[in-house]
Coordinates of C-alpha atoms and ligand atoms in Angstrom, one line a residue:
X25 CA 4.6 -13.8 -82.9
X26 CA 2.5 -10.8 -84.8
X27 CA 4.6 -9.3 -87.6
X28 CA 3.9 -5.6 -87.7
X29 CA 5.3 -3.6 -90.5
X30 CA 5.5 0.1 -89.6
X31 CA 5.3 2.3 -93.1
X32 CA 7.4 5.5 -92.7
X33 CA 10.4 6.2 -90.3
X34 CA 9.0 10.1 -89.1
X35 CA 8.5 10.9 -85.7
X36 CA 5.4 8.9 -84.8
X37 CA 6.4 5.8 -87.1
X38 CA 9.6 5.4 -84.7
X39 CA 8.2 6.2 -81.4
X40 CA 5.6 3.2 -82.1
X41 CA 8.3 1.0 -82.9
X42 CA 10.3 2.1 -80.1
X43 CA 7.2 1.1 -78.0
X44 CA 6.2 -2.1 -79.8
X45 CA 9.7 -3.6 -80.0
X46 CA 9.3 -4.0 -75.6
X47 CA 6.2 -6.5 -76.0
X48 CA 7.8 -9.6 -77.2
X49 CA 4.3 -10.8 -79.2
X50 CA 5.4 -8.5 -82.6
X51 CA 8.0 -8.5 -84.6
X52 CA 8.2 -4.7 -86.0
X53 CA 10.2 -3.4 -89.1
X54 CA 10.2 0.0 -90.0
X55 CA 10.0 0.8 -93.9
X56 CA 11.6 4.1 -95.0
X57 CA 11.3 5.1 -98.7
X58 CA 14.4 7.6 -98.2
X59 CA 18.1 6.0 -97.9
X60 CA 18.1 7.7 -94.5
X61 CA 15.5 9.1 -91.7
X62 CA 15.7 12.8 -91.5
X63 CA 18.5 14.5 -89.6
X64 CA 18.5 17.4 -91.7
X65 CA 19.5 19.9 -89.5
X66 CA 18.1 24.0 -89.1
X67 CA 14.7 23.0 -88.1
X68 CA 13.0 23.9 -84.5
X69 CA 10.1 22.1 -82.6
X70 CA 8.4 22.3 -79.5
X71 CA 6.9 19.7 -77.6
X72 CA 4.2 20.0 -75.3
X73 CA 4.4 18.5 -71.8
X74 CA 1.7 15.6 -73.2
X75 CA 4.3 14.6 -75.1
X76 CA 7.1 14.7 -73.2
X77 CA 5.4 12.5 -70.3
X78 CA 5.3 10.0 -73.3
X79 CA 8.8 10.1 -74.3
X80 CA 10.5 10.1 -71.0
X81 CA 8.9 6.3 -71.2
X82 CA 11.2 5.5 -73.2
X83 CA 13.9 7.7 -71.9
X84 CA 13.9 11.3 -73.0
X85 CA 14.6 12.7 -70.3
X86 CA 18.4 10.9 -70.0
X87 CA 19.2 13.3 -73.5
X88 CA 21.8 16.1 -72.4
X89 CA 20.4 19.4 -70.9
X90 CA 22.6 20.9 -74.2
X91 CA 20.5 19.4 -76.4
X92 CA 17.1 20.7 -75.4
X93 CA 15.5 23.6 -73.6
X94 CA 12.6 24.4 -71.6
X95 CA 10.7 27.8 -71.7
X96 CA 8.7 29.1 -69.1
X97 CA 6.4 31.4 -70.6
X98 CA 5.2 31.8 -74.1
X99 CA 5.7 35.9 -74.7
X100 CA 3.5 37.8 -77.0
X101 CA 4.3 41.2 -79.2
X102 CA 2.7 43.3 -81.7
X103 CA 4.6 43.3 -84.9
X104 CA 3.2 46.8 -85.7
X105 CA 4.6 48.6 -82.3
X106 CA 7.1 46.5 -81.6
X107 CA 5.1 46.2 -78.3
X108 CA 4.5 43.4 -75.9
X109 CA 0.9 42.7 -75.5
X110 CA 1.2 40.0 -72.6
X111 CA 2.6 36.8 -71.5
X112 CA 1.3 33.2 -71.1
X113 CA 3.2 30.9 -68.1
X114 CA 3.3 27.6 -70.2
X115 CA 5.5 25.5 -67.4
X116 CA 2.0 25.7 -64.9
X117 CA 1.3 22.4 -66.9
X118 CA 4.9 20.9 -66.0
X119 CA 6.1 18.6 -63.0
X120 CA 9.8 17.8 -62.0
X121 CA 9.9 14.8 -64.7
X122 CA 7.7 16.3 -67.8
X123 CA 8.4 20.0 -69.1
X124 CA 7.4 21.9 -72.0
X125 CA 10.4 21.7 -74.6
X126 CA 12.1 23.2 -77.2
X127 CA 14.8 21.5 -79.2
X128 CA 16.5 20.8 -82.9
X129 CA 14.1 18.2 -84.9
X130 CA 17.0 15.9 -85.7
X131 CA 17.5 15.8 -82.1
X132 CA 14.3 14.1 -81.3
X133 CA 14.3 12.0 -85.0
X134 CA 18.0 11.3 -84.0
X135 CA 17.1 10.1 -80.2
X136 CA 13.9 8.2 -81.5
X137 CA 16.4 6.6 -84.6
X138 CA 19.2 5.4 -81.9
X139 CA 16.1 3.8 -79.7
X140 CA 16.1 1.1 -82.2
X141 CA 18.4 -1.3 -83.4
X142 CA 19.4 -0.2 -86.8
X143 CA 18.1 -4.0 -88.6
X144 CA 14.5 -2.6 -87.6
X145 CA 14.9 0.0 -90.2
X146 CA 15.0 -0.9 -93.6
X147 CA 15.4 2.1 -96.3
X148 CA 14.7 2.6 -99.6
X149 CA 11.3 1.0 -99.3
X150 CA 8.8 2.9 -101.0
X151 CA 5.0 1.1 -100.9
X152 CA 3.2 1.5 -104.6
X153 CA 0.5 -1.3 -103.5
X154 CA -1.1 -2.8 -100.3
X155 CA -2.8 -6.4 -100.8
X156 CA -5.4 -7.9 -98.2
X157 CA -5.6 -11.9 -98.5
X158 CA -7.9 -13.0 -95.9
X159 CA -6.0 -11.4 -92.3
X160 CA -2.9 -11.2 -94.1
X161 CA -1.7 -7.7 -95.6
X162 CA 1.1 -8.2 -98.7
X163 CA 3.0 -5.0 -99.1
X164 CA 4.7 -4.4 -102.6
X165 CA 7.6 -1.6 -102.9
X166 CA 8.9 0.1 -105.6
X167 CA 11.7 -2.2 -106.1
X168 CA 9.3 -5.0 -106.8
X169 CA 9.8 -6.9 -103.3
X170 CA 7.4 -7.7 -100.6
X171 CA 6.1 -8.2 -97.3
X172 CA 3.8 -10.0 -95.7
X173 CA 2.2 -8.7 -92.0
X174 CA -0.4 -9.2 -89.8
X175 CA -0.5 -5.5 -89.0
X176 CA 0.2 -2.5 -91.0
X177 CA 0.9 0.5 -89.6
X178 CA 1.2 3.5 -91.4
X179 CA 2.9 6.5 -90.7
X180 CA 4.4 8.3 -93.8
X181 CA 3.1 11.7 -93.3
X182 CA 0.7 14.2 -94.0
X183 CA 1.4 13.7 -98.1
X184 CA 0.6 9.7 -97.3
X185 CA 0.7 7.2 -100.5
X186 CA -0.3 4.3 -98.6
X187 CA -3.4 6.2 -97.3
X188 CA -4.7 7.1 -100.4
X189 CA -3.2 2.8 -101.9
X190 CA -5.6 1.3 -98.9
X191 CA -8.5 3.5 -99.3
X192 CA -8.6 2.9 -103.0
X193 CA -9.0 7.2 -104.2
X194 CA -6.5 9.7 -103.5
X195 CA -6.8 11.5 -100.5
X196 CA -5.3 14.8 -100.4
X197 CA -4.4 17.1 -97.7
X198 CA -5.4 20.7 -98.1
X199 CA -3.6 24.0 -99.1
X200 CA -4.2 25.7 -94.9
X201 CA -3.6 29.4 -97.8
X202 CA -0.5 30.1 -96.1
X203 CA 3.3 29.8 -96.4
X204 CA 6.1 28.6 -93.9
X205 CA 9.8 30.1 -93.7
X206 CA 11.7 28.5 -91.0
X207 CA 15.3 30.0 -90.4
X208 CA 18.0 30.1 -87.4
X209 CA 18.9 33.1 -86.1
X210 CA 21.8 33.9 -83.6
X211 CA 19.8 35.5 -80.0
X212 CA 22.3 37.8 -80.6
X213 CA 20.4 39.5 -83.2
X214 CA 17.6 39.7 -81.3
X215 CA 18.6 42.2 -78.3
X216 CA 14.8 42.9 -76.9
X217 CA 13.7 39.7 -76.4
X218 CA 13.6 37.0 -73.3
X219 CA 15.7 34.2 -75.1
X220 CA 14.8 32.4 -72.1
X221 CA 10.9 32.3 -73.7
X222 CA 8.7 31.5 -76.8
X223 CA 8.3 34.7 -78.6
X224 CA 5.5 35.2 -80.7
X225 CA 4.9 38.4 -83.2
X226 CA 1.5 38.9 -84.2
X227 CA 1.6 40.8 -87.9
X228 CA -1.2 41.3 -90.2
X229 CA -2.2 38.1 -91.7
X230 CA 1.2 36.9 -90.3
X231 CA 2.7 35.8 -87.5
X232 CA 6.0 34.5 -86.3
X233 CA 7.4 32.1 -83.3
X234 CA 11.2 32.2 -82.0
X235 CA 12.5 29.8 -79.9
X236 CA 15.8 28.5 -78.4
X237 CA 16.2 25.4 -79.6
X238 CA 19.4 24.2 -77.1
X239 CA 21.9 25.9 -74.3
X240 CA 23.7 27.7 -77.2
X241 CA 22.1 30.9 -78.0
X242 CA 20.6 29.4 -81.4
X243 CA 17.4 30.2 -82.0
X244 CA 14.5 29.2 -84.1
X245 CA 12.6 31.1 -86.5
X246 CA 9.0 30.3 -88.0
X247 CA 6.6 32.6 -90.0
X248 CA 2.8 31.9 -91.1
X249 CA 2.2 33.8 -94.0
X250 CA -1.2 34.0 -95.4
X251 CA -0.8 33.5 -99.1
X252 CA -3.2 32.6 -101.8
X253 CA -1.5 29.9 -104.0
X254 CA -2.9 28.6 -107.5
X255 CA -3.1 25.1 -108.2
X256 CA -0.4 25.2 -110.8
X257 CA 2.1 26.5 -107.8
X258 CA 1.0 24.4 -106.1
X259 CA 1.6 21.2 -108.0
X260 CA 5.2 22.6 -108.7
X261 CA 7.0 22.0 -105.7
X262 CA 10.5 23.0 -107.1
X263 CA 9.2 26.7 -106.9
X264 CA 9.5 26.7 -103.0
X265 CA 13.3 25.6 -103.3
X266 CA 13.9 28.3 -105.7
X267 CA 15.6 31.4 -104.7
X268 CA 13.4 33.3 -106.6
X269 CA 10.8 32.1 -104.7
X270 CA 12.6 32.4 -101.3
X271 CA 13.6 35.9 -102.0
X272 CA 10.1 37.2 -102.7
X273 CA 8.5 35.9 -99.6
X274 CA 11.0 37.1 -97.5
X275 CA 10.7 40.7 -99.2
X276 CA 7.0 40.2 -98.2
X277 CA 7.6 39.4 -94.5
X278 CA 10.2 42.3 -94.3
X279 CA 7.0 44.9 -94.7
X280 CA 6.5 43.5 -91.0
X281 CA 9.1 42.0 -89.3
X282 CA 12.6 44.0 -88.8
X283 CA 15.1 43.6 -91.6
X284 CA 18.1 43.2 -89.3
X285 CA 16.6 39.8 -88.1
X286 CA 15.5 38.6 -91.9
X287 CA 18.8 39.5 -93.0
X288 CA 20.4 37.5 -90.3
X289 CA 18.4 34.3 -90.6
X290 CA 20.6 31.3 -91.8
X291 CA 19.4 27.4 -93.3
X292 CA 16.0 29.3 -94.4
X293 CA 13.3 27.0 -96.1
X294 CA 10.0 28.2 -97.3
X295 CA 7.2 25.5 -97.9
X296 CA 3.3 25.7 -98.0
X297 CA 1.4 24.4 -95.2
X298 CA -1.0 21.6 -96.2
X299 CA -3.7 20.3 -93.3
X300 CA -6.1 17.5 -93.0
X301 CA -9.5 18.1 -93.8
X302 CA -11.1 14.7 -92.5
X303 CA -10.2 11.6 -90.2
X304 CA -9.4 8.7 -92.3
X305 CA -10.3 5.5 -90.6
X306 CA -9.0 2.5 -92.4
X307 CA -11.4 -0.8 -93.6
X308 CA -9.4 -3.3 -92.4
X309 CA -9.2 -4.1 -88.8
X310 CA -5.7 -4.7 -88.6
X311 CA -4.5 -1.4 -90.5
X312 CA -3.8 2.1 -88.6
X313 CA -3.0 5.5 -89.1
X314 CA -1.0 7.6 -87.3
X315 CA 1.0 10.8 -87.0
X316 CA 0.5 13.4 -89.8
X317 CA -1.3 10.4 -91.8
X318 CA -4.2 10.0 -89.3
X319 CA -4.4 13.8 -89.3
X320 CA -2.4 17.2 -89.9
X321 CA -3.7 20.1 -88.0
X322 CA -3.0 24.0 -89.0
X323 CA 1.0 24.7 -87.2
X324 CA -1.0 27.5 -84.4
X325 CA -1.0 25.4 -81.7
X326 CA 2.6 23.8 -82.3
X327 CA 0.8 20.2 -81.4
X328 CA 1.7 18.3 -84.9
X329 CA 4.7 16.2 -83.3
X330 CA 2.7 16.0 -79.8
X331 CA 0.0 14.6 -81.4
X332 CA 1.8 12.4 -83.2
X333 CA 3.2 11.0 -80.5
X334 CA 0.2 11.1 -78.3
X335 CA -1.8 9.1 -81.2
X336 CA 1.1 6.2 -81.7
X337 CA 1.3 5.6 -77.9
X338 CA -2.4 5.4 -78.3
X339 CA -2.7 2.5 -81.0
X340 CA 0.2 1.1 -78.6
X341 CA -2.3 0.6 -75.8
X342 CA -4.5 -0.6 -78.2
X343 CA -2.1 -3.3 -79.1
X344 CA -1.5 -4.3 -75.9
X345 CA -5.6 -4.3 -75.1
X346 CA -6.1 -5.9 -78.4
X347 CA -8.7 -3.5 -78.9
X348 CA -8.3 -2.4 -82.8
X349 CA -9.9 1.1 -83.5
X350 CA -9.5 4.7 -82.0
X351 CA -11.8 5.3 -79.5
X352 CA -14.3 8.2 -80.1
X353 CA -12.7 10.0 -77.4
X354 CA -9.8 10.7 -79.8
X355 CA -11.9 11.4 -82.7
X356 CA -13.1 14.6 -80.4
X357 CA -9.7 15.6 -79.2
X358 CA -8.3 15.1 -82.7
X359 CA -11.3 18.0 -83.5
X360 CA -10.7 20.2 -80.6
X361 CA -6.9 20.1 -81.4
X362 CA -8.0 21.2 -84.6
X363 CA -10.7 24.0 -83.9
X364 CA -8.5 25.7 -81.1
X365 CA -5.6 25.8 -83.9
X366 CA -8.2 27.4 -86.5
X367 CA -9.0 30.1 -83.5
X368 CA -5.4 30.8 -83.0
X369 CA -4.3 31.5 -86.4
X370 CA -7.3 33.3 -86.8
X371 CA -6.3 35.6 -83.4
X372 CA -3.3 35.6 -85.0
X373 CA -3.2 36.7 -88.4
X374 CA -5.6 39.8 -87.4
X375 CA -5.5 42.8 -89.5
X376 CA -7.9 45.5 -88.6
X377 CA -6.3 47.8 -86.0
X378 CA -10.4 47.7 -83.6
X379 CA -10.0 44.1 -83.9
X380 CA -6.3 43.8 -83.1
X381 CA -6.9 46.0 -80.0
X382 CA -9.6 44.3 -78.9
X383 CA -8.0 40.9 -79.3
X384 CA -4.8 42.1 -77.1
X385 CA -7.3 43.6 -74.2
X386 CA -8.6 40.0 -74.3
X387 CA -5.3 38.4 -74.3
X388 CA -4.1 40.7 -71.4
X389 CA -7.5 39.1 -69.6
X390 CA -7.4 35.6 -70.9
X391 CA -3.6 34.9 -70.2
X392 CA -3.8 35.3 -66.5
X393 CA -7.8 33.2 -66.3
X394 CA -6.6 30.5 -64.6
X395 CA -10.0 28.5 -65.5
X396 CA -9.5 29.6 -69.1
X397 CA -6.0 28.4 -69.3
X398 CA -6.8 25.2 -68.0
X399 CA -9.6 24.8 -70.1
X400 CA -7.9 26.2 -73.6
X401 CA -4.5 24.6 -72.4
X402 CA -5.3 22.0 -70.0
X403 CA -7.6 20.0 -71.6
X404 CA -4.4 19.7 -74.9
X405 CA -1.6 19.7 -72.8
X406 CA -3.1 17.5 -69.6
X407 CA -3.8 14.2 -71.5
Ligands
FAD23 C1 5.5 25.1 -90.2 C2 5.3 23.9 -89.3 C3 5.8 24.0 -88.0 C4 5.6 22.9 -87.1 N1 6.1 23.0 -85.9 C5 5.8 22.1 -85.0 C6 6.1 22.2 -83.6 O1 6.7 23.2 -83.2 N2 5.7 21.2 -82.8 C7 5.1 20.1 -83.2 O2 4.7 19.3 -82.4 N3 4.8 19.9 -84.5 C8 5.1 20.9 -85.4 N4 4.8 20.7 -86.7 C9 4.2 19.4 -87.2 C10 5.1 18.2 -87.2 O3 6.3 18.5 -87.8 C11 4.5 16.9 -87.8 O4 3.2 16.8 -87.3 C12 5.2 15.6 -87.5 O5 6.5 15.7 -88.0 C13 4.5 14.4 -88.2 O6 5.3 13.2 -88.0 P1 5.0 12.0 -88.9 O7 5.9 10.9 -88.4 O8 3.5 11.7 -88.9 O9 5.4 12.3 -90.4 P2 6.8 12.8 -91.0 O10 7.7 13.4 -90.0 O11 6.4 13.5 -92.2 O12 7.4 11.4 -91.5 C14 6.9 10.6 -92.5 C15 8.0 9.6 -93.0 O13 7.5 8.7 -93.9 C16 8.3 8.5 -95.1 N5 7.5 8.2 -96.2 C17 6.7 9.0 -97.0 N6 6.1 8.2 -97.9 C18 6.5 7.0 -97.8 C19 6.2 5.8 -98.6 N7 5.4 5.7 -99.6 N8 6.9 4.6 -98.2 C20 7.7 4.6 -97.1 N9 8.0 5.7 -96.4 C21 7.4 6.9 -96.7 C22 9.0 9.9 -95.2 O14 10.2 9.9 -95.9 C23 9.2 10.3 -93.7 O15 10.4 9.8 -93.2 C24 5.0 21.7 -87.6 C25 4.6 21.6 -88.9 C26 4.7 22.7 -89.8 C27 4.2 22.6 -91.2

C-alpha cells in the first residue's frame, strides 16, 4: 500500500482525500497546520456546475435543499443608475443531477470534513522542511516530528510554504491591486433585486456580487475594490483586521454602492486579493500541487473552489492511471481560466462613461449569443 500524505485540509486537500481514501492501494492522511479545518462561518461561494458534477461523486447532492441554493440567471446592474444592464441564464449549463450553486463555505468544508473519518486528519501539523531520499519523501513539522510517504500532495493554499520548501526559493503569489470585503446581508435590505439570482453591480473600478447562500433569505456580499497597496501594507496583515482599516474601505465603497446596504452588512472582512503569476510544476515525480497552490486566479470568474476541485479529481485520475504529471491540456485551461478572469474584471471595473456604455450594449448582445456563451461559458463550465 502507497502512503500518501495530503499537506493542507482546504477545499481541494479534502476532496482528494475523500477520493483517494475509495482505492484501497494508498493510505492518505491529511496534515492541517490549524487545530481545526475552517468552519468559520459568514463567507459565500458559488460553485460552478463542473464542480458540482464532481462532488455529487461523492455525494453532494444528498446535502439538504436548506443548505444550498441554485440560481438561474446571473443579473447585471449599473452601480451608477441603479439600472439593470442585462441578464445572463447560467442554469443552460445544468442537468437534473448537476446545478450551478450557491452556498455557505463551511457548508461545503463542513460536508467535505464529515466525508472522512476524523483519524485521516491530523492538526497542528505545520511542514517547515520536505526531504527526498531516493523515492521516499520525509516530511518535518514544526513540532519536530515526521513522516515518511511515497506521495506528497500539497494543498495549503494560495500563501503555500511547502511550495516555496520543495522548490527551494520562495515563491510568492501576487498583489491582483485590489481589496475584498465580504459581508452578509439580510434580502430584506435589498428590496429591488431578484434574491432568486446572482446580482452583480458594476462600479467604477469596483464591482460587487450578492448571492443567496441557503433557503433563508441570507445573502452574500462581495466587493472588488481596485486599490493600490504599498509593500509595507502589505506585509502587515494585522491592518486588514483593524477597524480602522475596515471603516475606511467601507467609506470608500459607499461613494458607489447604497449606504442602506453597507450599513446593514454583518460578519464583514476585508482582505487583499493575491493571484498566481505562474504554474509551479514540482521536480519530483511523486509530488503535486493542487487547489490555490497549483494556481490562484483573479475572483472575476468565481472559479477558485471549482478549479480546485476540478484539478484534485484530476491528479486523482492520474493516480488511478499511474500517470504522474498534468497533462498540457490543463496547463491551457488553467490559462484560459485565468485570461477570461483578467477580461472580466477588466469589463468590470470600467470607469469611463463611452466605455461603460459601450461595454453594456455589448453585454445586452453577448448575453443572449448562444455560440458566445457556450464558447466563453461552455468551454469553463462544460469540463
Ligand atoms: C474574494 C474571493 C472570492 C472568492 N469567491 C469564490 C467563489 O465564489 N467561488 C469559488 O469557486 N472560489 C472562490 N474563491 C476562491 C476559493 O476560495 C479558493 O480558490 C479555494 O478556497 C482554494 O482552496 P485550497 O484548498 O487550495 O486552499 P485553502 O482553502 O486556502 O486551504 C489551505 C489549507 O492549508 C492549510 N495550510 C496552510 N499552510 C500549511 C502548512 N504549512 N502546513 C499544513 N497546512 C497548511 C490552511 O490552514 C488551510 O486549511 C474566492 C477567493 C477570493 C479571494
Amino acid at each position: 500500500m502507497k502512503k500518501v500524505a495530503i499537506i493542507g485540509g482546504g477545499i481541494s486537500g479534502l476532496y482528494i482525500a475523500s477520493l483517494l481514501k475509495q482505492n484501497c492501494n494508498y493510505e492518505i492522511i491529511v496534515y492541517e497546520k490549524n487545530n481545526s479545518v475552517n468552519l468559520e462561518k459568514g463567507y459565500g461561494i458559488q460553485l460552478s456546475v463542473n464542480s458540482i458534477k464532481l462532488l455529487n461523486q461523492i455525494g453532494f447532492q444528498k446535502l439538504t435543499l436548506e443548505e444550498k441554493f441554485n440560481p438561474n440567471k446571473v443579473d447585471f446592474y449599473s452601480l451608477k443608475n441603479q439600472k439593470k444592464i442585462c441578464d445572463l441564464n447560467i442554469s443552460t449549463f445544468n442537468n437534473a443531477d448537476d446545478k450551478y450553486t450557491t452556498l455557505q463555505r463551511f457548508t461545503l468544508i463542513d460536508f467535505l470534513k464529515n466525508k472522512l473519518p476524523s483519524n485521516l486528519i491530523n492538526y497542528n501539523k505545520k511542514v517547515i522542511e520536505v526531504q527526498n531520499v531516493s523515492e521516499i519523501i520525509k516530511v518535518i513539522f514544526e513540532d519536530n516530528s515526521s513522516i515518511e510517504c511515497d506521495y506528497l500532495i500539497i494543498s495549503d493554499g494560495i500563501f503555500s510554504k511547502t511550495r516555496s520548501l520543495i522548490s527551494n526559493k520562495e515563491t510568492k503569489p501576487r498583489y491582483f491591486n485590489s481589496i475584498a470585503i465580504r459581508g452578509t446581508i439580510d434580502q430584506k435590505i435589498l428590496q429591488n433585486i431578484d434574491h432568486k439570482n446572482i446580482s452583480l453591480f458594476l462600479g467604477s473600478n469596483l464591482h460587487s456580487v450578492v448571492y443567496p447562500v441557503n433557503k433563508n433569505g441570507q445573502l452574500n456580499f462581495v466587493a472588488i475594490l481596485r486599490k493600490n497597496l504599498n509593500s509595507v501594507e502589505l506585509a502587515d496583515y494585522s491592518l486588514f483586521n483593524s477597524e480602522e482599516f475596515t471603516s475606511s474601505t467601507l467609506l470608500e465603497i459607499s461613494k458607489q454602492i447604497d449606504v442602506n446596504i453597507i450599513e446593514n452588512l454583518k460578519e464583514i472582512k476585508c482582505f487583499p486579493v493575491f493571484v498566481s503569476t505562474k504554474i509551479s510544476q514540482p521536480k519530483n515525480k511523486n509530488t503535486f500541487l493542487i487547489g490555490d497552490a497549483f494556481f490562484a486566479f483573479p475572483p472575476t470568474f468565481a472559479q477558485g473552489a471549482s478549479q480546485s476541485i476540478e484539478v484534485s479529481h484530476e491528479l486523482y485520475q492520474n493516480f488511478k492511471n499511474e500517470n504522474n504529471q498534468f497533462n498540457k491540456e490543463r496547463i491551457k485551461r488553467t490559462k484560459m481560466i485565468d485570461r477570461k478572469s483578467r477580461l472580466n474584471y477588466f469589463a468590470f471595473h470600467l470607469s469611463n462613461p463611452l466605455m461603460c456604455f459601450v461595454r453594456n450594449l455589448i453585454m445586452r448582445y453577448l448575453v443572449k449569443n448562444k455560440k458566445f456563451i457556450n464558447s466563453y461559458l461552455g468551454k469553463i463550465y462544460k469540463n
